[in-house]
Each structure stands twice: as C-alpha cells, then as structure tokens.
PDB file of C-alpha atoms in Angstrom:
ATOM      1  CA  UNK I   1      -2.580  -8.861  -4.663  1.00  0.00           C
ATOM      2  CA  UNK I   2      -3.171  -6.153  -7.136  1.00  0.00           C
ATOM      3  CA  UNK I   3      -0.139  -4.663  -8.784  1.00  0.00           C
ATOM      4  CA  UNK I   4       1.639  -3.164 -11.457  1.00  0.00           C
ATOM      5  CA  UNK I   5       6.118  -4.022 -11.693  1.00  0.00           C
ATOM      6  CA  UNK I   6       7.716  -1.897 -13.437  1.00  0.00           C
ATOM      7  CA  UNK I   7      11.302  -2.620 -15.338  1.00  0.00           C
ATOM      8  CA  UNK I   8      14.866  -1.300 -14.086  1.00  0.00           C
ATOM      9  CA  UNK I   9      16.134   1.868 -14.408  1.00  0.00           C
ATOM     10  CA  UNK I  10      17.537   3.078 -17.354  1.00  0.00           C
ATOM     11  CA  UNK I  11      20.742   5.495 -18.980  1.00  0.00           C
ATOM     12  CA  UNK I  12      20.359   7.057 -22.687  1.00  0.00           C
ATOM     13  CA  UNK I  13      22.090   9.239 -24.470  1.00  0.00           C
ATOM     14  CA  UNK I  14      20.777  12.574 -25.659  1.00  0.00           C
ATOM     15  CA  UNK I  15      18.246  11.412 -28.970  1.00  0.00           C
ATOM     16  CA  UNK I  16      17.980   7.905 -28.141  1.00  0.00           C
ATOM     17  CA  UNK I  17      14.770   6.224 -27.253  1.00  0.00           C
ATOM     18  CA  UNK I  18      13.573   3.922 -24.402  1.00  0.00           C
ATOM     19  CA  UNK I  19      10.859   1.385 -23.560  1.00  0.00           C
ATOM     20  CA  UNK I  20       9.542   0.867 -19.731  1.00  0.00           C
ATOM     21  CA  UNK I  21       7.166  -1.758 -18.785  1.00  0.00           C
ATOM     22  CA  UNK I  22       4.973  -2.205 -16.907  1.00  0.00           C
ATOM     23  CA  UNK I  23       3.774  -5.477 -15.923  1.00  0.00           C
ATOM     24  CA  UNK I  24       0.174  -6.275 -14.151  1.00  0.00           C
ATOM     25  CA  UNK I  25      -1.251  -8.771 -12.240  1.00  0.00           C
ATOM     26  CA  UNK I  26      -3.695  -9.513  -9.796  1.00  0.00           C
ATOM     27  CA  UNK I  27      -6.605  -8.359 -11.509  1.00  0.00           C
ATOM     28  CA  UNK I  28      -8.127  -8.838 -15.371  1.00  0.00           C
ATOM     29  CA  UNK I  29      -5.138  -6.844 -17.311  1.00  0.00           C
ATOM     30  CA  UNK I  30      -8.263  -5.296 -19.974  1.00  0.00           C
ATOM     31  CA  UNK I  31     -10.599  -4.049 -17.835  1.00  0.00           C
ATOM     32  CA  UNK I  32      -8.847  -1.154 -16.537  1.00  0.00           C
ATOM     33  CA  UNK I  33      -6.718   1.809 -18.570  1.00  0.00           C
ATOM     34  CA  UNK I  34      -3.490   2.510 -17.869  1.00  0.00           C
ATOM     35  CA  UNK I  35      -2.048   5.475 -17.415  1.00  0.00           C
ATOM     36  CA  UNK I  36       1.618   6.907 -17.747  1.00  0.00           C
ATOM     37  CA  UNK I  37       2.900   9.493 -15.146  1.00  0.00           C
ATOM     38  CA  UNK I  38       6.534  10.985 -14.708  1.00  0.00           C
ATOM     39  CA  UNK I  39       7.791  13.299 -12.131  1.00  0.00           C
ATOM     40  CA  UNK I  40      11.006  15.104 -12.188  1.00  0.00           C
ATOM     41  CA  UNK I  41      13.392  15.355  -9.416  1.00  0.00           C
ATOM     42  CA  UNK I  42      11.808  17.632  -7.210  1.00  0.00           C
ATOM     43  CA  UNK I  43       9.340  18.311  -9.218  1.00  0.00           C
ATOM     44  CA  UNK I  44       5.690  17.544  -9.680  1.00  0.00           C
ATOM     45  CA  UNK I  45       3.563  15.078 -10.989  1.00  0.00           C
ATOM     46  CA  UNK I  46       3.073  15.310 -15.030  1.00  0.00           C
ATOM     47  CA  UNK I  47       0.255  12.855 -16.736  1.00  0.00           C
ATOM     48  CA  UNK I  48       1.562  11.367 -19.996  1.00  0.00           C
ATOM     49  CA  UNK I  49      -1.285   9.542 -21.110  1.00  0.00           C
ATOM     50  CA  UNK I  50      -3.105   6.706 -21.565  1.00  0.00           C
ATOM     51  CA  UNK I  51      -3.996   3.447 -23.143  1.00  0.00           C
ATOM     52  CA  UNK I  52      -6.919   1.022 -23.191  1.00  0.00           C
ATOM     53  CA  UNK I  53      -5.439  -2.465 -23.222  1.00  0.00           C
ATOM     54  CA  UNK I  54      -8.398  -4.301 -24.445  1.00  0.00           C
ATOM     55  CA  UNK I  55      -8.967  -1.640 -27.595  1.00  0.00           C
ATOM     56  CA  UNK I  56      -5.561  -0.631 -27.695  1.00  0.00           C
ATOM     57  CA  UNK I  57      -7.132   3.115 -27.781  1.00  0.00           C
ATOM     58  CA  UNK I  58      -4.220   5.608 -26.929  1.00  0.00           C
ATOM     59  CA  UNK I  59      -4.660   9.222 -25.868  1.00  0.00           C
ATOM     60  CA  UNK I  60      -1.428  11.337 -25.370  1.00  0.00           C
ATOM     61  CA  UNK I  61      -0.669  14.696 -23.727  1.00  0.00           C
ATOM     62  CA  UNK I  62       0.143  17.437 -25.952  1.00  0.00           C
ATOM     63  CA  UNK I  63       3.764  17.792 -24.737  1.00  0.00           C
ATOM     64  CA  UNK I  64       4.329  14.470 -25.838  1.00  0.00           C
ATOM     65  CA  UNK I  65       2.674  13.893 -29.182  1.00  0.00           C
ATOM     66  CA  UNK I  66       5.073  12.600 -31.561  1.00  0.00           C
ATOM     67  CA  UNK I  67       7.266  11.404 -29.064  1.00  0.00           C
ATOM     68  CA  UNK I  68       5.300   8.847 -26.975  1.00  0.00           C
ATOM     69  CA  UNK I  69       3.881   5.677 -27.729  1.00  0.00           C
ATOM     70  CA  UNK I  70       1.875   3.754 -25.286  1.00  0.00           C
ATOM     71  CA  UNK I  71       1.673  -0.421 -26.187  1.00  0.00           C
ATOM     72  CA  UNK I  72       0.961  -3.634 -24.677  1.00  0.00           C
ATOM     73  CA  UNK I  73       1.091  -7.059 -24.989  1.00  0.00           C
ATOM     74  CA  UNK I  74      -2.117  -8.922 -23.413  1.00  0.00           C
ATOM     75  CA  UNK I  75      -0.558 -12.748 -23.437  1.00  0.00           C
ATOM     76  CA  UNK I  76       1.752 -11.382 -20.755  1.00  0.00           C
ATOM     77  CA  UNK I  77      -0.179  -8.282 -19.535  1.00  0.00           C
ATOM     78  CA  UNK I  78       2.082  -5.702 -19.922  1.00  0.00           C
ATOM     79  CA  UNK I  79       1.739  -2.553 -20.532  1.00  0.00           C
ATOM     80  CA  UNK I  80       5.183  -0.543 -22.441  1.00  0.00           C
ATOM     81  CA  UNK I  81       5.895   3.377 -22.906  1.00  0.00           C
ATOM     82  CA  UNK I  82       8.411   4.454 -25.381  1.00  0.00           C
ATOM     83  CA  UNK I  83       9.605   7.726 -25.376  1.00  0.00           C
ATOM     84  CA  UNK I  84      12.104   8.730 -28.268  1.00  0.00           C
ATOM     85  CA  UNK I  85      14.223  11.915 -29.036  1.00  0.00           C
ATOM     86  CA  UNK I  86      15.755  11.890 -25.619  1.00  0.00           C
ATOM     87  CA  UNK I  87      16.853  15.055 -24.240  1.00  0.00           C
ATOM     88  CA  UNK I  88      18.455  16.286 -20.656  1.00  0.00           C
ATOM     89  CA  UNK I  89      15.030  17.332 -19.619  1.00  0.00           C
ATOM     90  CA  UNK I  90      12.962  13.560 -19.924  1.00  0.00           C
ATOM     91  CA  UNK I  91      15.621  12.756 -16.993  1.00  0.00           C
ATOM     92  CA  UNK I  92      12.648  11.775 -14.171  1.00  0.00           C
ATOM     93  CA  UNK I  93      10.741   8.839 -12.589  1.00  0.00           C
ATOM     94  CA  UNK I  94       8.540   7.146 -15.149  1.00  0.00           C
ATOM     95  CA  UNK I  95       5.326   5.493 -13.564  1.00  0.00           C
ATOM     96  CA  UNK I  96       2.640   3.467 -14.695  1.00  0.00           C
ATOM     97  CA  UNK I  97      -1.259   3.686 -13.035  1.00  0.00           C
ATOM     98  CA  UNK I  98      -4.385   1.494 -12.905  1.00  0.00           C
ATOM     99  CA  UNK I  99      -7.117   3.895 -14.196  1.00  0.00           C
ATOM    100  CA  UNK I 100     -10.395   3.191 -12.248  1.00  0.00           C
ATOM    101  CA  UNK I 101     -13.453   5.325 -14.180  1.00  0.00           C
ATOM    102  CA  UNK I 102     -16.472   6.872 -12.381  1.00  0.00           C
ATOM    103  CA  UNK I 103     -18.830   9.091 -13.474  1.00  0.00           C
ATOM    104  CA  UNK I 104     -18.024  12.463 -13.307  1.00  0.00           C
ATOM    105  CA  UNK I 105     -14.086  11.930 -12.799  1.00  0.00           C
ATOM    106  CA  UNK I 106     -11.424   9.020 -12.415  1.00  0.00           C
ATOM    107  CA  UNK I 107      -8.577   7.826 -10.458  1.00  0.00           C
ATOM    108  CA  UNK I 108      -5.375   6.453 -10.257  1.00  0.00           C
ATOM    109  CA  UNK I 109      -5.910   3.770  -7.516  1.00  0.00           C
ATOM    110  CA  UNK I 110      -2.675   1.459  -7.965  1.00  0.00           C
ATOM    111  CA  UNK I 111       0.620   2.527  -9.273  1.00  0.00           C
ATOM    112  CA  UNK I 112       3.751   1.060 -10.444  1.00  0.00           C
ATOM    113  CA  UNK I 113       7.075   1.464  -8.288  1.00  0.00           C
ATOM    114  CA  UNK I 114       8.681   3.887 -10.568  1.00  0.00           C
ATOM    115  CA  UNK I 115      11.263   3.770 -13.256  1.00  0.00           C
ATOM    116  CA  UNK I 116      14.107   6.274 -13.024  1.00  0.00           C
ATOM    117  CA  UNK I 117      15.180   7.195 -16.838  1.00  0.00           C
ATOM    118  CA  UNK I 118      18.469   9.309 -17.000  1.00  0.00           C
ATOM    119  CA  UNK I 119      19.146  10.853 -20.044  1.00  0.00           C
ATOM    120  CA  UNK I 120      23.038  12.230 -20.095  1.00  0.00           C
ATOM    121  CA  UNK I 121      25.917  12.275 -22.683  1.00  0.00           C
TER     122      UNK I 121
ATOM    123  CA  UNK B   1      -4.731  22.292 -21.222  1.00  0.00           C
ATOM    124  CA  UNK B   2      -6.578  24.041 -17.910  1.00  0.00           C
ATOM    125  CA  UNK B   3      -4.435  24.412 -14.904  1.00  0.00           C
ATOM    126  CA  UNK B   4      -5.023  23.028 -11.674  1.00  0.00           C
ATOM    127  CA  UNK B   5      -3.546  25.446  -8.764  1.00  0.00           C
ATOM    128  CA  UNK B   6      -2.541  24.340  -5.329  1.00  0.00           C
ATOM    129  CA  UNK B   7      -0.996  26.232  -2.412  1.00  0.00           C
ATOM    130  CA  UNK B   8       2.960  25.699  -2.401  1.00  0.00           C
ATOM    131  CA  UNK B   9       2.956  24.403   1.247  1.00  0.00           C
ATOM    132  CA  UNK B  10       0.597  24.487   4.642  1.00  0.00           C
ATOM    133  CA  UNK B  11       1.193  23.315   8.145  1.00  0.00           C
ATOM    134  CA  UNK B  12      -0.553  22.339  10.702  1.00  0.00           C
ATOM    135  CA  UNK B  13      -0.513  20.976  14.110  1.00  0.00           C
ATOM    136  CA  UNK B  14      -0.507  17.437  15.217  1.00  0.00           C
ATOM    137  CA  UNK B  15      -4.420  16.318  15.817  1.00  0.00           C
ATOM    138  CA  UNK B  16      -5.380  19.672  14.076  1.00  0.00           C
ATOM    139  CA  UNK B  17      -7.240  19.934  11.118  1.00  0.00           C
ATOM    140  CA  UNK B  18      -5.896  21.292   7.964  1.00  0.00           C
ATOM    141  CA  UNK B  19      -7.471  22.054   4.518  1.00  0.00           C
ATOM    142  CA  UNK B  20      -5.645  21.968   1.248  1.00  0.00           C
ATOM    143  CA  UNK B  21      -7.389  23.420  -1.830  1.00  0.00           C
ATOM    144  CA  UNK B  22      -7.253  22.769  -5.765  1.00  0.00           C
ATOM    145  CA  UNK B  23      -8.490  25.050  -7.732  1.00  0.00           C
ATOM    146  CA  UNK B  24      -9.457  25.205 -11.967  1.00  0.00           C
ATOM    147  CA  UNK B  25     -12.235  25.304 -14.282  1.00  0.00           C
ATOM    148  CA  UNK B  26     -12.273  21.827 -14.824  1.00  0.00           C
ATOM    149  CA  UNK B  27     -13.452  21.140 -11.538  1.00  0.00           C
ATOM    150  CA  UNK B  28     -16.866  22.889 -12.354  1.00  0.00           C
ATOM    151  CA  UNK B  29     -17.259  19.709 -14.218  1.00  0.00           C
ATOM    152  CA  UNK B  30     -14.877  16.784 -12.830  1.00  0.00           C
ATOM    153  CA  UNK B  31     -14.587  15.674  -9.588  1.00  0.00           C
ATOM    154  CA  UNK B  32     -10.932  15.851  -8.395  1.00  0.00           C
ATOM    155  CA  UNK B  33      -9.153  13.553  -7.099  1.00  0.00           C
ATOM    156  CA  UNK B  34      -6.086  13.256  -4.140  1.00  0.00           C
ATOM    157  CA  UNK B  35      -2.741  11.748  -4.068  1.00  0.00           C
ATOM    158  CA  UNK B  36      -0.695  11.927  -1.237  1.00  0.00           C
ATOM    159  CA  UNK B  37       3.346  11.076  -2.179  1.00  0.00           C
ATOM    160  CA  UNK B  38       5.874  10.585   0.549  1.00  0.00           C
ATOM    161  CA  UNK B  39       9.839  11.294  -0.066  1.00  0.00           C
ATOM    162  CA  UNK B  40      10.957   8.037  -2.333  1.00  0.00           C
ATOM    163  CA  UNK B  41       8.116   6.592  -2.966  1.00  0.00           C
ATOM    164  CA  UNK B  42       5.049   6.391  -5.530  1.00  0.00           C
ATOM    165  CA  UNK B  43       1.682   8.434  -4.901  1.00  0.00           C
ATOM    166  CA  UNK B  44      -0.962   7.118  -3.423  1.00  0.00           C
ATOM    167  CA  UNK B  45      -4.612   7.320  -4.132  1.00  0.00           C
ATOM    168  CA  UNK B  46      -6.004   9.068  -0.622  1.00  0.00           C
ATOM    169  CA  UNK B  47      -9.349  10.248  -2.018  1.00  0.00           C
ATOM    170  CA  UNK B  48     -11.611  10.261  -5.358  1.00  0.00           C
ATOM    171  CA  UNK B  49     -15.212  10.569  -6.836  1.00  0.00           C
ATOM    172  CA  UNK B  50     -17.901  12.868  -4.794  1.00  0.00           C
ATOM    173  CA  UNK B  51     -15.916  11.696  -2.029  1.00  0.00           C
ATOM    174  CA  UNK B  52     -14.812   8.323  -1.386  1.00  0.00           C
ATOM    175  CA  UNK B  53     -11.365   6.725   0.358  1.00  0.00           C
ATOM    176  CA  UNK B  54      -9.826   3.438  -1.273  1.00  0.00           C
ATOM    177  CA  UNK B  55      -9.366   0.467   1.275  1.00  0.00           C
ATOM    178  CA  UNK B  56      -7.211   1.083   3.878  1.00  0.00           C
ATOM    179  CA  UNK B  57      -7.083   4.886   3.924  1.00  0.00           C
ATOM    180  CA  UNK B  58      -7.599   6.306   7.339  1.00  0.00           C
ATOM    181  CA  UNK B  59     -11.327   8.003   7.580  1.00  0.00           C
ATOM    182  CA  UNK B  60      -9.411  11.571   8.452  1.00  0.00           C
ATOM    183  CA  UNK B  61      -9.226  12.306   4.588  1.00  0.00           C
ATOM    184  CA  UNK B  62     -12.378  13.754   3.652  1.00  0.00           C
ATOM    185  CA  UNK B  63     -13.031  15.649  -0.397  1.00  0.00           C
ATOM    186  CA  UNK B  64     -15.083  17.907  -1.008  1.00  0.00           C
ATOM    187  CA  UNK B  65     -16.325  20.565  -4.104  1.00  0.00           C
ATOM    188  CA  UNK B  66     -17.805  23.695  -4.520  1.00  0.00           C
ATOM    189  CA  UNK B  67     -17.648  25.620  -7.985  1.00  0.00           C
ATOM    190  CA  UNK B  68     -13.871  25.479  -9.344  1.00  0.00           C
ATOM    191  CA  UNK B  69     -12.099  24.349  -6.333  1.00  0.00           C
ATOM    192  CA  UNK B  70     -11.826  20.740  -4.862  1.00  0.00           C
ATOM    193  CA  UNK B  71     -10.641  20.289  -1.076  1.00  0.00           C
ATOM    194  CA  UNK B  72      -9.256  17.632   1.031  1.00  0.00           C
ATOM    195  CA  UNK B  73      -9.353  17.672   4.651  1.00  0.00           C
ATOM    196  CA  UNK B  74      -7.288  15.669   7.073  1.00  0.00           C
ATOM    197  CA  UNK B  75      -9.034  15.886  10.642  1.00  0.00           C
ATOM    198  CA  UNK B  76      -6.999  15.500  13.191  1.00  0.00           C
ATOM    199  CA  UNK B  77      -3.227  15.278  11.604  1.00  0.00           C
ATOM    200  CA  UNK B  78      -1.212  12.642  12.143  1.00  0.00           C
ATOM    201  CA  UNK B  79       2.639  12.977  11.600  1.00  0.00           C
ATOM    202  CA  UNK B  80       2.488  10.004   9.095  1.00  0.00           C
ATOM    203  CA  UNK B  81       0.500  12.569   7.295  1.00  0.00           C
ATOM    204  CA  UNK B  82       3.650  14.501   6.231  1.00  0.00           C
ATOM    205  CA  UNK B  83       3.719  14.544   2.952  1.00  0.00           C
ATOM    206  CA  UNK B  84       3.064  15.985  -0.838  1.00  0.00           C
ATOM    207  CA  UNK B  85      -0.475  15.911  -2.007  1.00  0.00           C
ATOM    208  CA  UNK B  86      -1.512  16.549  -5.599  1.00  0.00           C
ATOM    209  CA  UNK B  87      -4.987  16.521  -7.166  1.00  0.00           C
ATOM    210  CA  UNK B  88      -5.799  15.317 -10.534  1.00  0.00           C
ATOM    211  CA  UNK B  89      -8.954  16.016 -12.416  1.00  0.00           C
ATOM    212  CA  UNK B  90      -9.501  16.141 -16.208  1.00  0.00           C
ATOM    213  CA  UNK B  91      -9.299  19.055 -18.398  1.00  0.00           C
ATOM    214  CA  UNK B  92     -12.047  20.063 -21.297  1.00  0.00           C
ATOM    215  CA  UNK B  93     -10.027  17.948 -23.770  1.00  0.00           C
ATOM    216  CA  UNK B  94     -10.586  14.942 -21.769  1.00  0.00           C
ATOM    217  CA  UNK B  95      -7.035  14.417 -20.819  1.00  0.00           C
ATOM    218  CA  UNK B  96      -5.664  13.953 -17.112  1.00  0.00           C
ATOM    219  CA  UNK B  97      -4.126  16.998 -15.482  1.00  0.00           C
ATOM    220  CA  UNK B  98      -1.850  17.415 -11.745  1.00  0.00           C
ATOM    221  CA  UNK B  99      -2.035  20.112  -9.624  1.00  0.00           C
ATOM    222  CA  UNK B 100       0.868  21.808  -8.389  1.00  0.00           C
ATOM    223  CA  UNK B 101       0.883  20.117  -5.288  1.00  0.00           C
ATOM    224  CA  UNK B 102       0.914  20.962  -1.369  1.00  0.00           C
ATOM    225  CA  UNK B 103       3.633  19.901   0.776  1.00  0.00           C
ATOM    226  CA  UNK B 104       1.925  19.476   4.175  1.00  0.00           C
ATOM    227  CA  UNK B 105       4.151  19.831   7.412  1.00  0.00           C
ATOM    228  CA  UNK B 106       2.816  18.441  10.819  1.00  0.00           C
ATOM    229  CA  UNK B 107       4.264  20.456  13.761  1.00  0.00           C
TER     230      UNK B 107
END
C-alpha cells in the first residue's frame, strides 16, 4: 500500500542540526511532491515546505529559510529534512506528506507517522 | 504570508450536523482543503478540491466555498468524529498555509 516511514525520534542539543527521513513506497517516488509539516505539542499544524523529487525543486517557508533543507535520494526513495541551529522552540513532531496537485488548490493525501525531535541541553 | 482563521472549538450533537468554517483571502483564489487529526496520531486528508473525499472517507464530510471562507460539514456526527480539523490552502506566494484549527466535540 501507499506510504511514507519516517525515521526514529530524535534528542539535540541547543545549535545542533538533524536529518529525518522519510522513506516512500507504494507508488512512483517522482511523481508526487513532498511536503514537510511539524506541529508542536499542543499546538497546530505549521507547513515547512516542499520538494519536487524528480527536479529536486525546493520551496521553503519564510520562518525557515536558512535553516531548512529539503533532499532526497531517488535509488532508495527517500525523502530527508535537515533543520540546523536547533533551539528549545523546534522541539515538535516532524512529518512528511504526499502532495497530490489539482487545479485550483492541493492536498496532502498520505502522511508519514511522525518524528518527534526534542531539542534540550 | 495570509492567515487562515478557524473557530477555536464547536460542538455538536451526536447525528447532528455541524459546520466548521476557514476563513482568508487566499481562499478567493484556492480551494481549501480539510484535515481531521485525532489525539496521537497524524492528520488525515478528510476533504479537498471543489469538493471531493479520498477513498474511504465517510460521505458525511462535505466542502464547500463562497468568497474568503471554505466550510466543511459533517452531517449527521458520529462520535469517531471527535477530533481537530485544520484547513490548508495556499497563500499569494504560492506556499502552503494551516488554519488555526477546530477542535470538534460530539455530545
């Protein structure tokens, strides 16, 4: 079936950097965008950006810029978001989406399980 | 970035029909679409486009548009309907936005 894995959870200190995958399969890996998502405990939903992993096209949210990159490897179709300069606030659940594009507006129609990313000294 | 606004939290009586709204400028030109998100777990893609329903979602969740606010419509509530629900739409710089979301209560 159709579906994105994402990697473990991770701990970083305060200015470090991490990497979460997210792995697809099920479906042609460069067909669709993907699209990074995190969500703070409690909190709402926050759109990151996204990437195109056939053109490797990236577009990121201006809170982010300078901070985010969006990858992937197609051999292994996987999809990776690094996020560096760590601070208390990135603390959330990291997810990855399958972008489906229509005219006039798109969707997030499959999602990755979530990656909880703690960020604490 | 443009804003999209949601109402904090509704409720609404099991088999009753509720309505939650989303409201922003970019929805004059995007069509919205709805996530619902239960405690623990990932969103899930309840409605999109004009208004359309991915395999497997019930036909109670119904979208609609009209100027700068997007609705969705549950008829007849279930109380596996409990939930958040966000909407998502794109803003003039062509990048993806949330609402605020809606937590819905069934009573």
């Amino acid at each position: 079936q159709v579906q994105l894995v994402q990697s473990g959870a991770e701990v970083k200190k305060p200015g470090a950097s991490v990497k979460v995958s997210c792995k697809a399969s099920g479906y042609t890996f460069t067909s669709y965008d993907i699209s990074w998502v995190r969500q703070a405990t409690g909190q709402g939903l926050e759109w990151m950006g996204w990437m195109n992993p056939s053109s490797d096209n990236t577009g990121y949210a201006q809170n982010f810029q300078g901070r985010v990159t969006m990858t992937r490897n197609t051999s292994i179709s996987t999809a990776y978001m690094e996020l560096s300069s760590l601070r208390s606030e990135d603390t959330a659940v990291y997810y990855c989406a399958r972008v489906i594009q229509l005219w006039g507006g798109d969707a997030f129609d499959i999602w990755g399980q979530g990656t909880m990313v703690t960020v604490s000294s | 970035s443009s804003e999209l606004t949601q109402d904090p939290a509704v409720s609404v009586a099991l088999g009753q029909t509720v309505r939650i709204t989303c409201q922003g400028d970019s929805l004059r030109s995007y069509y919205a679409s709805w996530y619902q998100q239960k405690p623990g777990q990932a969103p899930v893609l309840v409605v999109y486009g004009k208004n359309n329903r991915p395999s497997g979602i019930p036909d109670r969740f119904s979208g609609s548009s009209s100027g700068n606010t997007a609705s969705l419509t549950i008829t007849g509530a279930q109380a596996e309907d409990e939930a958040d629900y966000y909407c998502n739409s794109r803003d003039s710089s062509g990048n993806h936005v949330f609402g605020t979301g809606t937590k819905v209560t069934v009573l």
